[in-house]
GROMACS .gro file of N, CA, C and O in nm:
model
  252
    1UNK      N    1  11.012   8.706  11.622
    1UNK     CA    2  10.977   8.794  11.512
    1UNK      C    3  10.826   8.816  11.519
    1UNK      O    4  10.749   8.722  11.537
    2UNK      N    5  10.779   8.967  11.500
    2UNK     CA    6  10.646   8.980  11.532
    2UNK      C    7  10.579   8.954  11.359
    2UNK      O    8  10.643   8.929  11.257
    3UNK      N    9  10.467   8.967  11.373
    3UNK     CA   10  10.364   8.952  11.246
    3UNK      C   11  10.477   9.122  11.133
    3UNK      O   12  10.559   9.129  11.042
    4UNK      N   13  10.440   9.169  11.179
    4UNK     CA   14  10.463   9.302  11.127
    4UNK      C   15  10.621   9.302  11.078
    4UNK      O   16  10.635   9.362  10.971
    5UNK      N   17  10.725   9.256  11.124
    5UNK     CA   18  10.843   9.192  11.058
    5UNK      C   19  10.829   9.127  10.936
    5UNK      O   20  10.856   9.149  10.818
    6UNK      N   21  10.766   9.019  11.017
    6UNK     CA   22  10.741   8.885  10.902
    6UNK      C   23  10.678   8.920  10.778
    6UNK      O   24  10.713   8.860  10.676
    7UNK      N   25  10.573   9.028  10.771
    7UNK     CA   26  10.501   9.124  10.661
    7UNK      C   27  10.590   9.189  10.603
    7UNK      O   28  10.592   9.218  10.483
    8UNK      N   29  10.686   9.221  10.703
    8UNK     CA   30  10.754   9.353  10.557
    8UNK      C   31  10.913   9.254  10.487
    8UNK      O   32  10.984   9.290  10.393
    9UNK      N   33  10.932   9.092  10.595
    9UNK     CA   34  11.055   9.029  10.499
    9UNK      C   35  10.983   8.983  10.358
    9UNK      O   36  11.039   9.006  10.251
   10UNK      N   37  10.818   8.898  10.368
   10UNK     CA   38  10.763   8.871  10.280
   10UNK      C   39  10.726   8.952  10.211
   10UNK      O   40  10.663   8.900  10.119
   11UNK      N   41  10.733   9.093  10.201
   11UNK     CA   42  10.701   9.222  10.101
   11UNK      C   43  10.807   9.218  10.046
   11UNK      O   44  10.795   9.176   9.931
   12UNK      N   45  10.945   9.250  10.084
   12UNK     CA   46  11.091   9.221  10.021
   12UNK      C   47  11.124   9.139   9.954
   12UNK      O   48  11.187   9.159   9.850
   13UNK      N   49  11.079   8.990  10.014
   13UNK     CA   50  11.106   8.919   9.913
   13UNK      C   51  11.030   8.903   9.789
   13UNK      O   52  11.088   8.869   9.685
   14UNK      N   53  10.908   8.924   9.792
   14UNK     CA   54  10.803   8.927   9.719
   14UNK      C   55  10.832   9.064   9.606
   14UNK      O   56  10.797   9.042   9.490
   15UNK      N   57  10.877   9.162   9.627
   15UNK     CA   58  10.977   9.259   9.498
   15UNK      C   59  11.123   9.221   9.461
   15UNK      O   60  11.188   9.271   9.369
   16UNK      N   61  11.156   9.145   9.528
   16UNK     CA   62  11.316   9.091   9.493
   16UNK      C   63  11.247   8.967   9.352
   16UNK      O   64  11.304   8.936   9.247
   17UNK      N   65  11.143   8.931   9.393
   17UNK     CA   66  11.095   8.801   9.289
   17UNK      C   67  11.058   8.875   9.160
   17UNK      O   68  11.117   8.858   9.053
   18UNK      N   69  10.929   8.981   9.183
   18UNK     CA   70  10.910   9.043   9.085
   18UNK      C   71  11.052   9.140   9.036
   18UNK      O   72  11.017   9.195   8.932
   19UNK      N   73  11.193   9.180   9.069
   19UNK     CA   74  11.312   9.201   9.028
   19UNK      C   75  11.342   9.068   8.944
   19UNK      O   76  11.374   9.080   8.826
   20UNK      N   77  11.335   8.991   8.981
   20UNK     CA   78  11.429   8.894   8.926
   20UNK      C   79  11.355   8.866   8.790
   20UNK      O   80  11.412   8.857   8.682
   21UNK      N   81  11.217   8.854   8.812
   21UNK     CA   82  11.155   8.793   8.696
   21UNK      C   83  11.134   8.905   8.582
   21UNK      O   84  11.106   8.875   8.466
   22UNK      N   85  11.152   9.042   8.629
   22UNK     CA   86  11.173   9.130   8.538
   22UNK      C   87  11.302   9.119   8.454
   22UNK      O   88  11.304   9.103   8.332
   23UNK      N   89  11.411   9.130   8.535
   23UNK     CA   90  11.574   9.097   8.476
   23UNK      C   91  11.585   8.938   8.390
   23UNK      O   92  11.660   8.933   8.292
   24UNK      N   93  11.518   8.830   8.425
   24UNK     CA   94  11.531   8.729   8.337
   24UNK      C   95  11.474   8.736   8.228
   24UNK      O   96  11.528   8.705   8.122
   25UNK      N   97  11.280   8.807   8.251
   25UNK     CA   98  11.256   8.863   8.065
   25UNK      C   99  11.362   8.937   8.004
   25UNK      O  100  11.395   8.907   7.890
   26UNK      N  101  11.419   9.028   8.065
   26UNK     CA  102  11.484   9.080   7.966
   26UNK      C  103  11.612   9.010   7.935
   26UNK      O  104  11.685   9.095   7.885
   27UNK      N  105  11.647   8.946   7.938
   27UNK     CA  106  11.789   8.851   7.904
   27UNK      C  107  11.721   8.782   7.856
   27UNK      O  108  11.756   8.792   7.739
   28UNK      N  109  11.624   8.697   7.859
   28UNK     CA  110  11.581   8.616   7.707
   28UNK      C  111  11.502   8.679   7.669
   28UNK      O  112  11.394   8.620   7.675
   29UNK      N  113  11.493   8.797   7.621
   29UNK     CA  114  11.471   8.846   7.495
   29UNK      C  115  11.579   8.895   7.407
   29UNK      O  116  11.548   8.957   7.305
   30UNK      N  117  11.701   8.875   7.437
   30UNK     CA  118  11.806   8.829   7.382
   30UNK      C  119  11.818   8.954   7.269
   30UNK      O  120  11.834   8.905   7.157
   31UNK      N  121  11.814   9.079   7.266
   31UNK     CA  122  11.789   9.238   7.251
   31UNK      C  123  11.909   9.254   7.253
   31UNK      O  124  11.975   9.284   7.153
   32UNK      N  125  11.947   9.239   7.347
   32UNK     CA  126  12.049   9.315   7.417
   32UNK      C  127  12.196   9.288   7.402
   32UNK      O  128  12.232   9.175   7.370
   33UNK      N  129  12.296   9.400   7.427
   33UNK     CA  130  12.384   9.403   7.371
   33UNK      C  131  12.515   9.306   7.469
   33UNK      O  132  12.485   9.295   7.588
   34UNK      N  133  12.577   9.275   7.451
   34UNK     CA  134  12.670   9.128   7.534
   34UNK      C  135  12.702   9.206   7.681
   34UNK      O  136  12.691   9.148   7.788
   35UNK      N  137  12.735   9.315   7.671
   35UNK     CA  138  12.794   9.390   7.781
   35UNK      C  139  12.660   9.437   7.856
   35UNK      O  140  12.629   9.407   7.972
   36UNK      N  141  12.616   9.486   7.799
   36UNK     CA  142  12.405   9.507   7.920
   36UNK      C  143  12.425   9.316   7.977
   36UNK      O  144  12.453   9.288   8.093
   37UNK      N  145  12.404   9.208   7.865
   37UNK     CA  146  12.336   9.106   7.952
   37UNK      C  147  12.412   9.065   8.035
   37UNK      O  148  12.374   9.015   8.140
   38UNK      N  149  12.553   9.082   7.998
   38UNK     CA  150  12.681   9.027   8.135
   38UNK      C  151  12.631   9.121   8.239
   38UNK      O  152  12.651   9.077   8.353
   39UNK      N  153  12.562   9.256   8.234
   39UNK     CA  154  12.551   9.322   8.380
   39UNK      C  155  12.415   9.273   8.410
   39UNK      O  156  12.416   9.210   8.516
   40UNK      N  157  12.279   9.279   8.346
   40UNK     CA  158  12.182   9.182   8.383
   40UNK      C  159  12.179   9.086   8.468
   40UNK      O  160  12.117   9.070   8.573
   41UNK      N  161  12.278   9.003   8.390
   41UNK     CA  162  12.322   8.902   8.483
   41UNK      C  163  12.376   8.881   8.629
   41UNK      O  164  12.351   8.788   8.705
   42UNK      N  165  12.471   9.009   8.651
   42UNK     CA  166  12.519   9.012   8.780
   42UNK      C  167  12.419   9.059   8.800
   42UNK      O  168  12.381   8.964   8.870
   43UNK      N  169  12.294   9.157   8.803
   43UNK     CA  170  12.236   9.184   8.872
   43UNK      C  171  12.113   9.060   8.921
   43UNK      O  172  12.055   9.049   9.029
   44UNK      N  173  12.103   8.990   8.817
   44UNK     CA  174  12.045   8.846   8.846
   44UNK      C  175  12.053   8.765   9.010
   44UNK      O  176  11.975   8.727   9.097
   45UNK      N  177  12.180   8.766   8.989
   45UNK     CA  178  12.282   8.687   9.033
   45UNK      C  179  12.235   8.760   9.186
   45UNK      O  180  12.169   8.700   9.271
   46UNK      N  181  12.287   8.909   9.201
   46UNK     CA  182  12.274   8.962   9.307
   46UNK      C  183  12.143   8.969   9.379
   46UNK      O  184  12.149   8.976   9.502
   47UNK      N  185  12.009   8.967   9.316
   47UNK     CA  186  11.852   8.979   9.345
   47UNK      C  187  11.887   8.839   9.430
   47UNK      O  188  11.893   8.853   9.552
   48UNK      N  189  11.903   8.751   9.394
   48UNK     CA  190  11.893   8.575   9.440
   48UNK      C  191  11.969   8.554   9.558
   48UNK      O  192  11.926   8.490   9.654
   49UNK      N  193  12.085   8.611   9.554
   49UNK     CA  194  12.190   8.603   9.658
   49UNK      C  195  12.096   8.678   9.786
   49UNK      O  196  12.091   8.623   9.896
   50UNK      N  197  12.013   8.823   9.756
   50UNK     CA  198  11.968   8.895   9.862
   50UNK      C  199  11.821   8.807   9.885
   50UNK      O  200  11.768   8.819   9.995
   51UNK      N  201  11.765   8.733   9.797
   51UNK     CA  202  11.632   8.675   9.847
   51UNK      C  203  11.694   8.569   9.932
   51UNK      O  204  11.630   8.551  10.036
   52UNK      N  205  11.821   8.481   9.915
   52UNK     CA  206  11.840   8.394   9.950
   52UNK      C  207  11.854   8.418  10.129
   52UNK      O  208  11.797   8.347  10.212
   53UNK      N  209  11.953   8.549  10.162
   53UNK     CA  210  11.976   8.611  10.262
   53UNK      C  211  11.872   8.677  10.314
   53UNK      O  212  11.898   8.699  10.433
   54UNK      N  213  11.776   8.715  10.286
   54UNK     CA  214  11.610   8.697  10.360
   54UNK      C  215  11.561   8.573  10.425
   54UNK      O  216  11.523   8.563  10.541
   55UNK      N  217  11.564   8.507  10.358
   55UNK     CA  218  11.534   8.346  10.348
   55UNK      C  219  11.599   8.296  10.505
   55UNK      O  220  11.552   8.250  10.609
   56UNK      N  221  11.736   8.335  10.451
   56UNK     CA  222  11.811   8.276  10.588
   56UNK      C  223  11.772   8.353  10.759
   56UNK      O  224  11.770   8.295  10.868
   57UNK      N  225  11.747   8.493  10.731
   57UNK     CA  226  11.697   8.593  10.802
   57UNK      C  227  11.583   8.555  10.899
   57UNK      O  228  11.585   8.560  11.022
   58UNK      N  229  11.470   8.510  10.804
   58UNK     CA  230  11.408   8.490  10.855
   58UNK      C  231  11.368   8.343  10.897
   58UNK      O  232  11.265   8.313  10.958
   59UNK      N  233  11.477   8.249  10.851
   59UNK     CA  234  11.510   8.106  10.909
   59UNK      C  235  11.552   8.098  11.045
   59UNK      O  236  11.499   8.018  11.122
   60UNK      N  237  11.660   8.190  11.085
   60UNK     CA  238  11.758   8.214  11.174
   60UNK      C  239  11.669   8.288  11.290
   60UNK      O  240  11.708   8.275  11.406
   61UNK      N  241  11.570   8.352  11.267
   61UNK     CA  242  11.554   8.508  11.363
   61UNK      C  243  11.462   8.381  11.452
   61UNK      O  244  11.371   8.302  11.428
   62UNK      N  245  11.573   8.427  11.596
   62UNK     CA  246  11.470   8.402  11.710
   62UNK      C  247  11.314   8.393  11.754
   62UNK      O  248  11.268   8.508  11.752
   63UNK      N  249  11.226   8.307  11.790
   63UNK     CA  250  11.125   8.301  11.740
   63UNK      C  251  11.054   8.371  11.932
   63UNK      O  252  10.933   8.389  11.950
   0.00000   0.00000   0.00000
């Protein structure tokens, strides 16, 4: 993996974080109506699953 890879997985993950930490303010601010935070949530759920699969990406990628 060159520098220039490695720059744009750590840019990805680095907006998947600022995603996530946007979607968790808004679920505890507790606003919101049961059916928004159940989808919040999956979308929670889904940000983490895709940082996690970066993570592994760039664990895995041939060096």
């Amino acid at each position: 993996m060159n520098e220039r890879d490695l720059l744009a997985f750590e840019s990805a993950m680095q907006a998947i974080d600022e995603a996530i930490n946007a979607v968790t303010g808004e679920i505890d601010r507790d606003y919101l109506g049961e059916t928004a935070l159940a989808r919040l949530s999956t979308v929670e759920a889904e940000l983490r699953r895709s940082r996690l699969s970066l993570e592994k990406l760039i664990r895995d990628y041939p060096s």
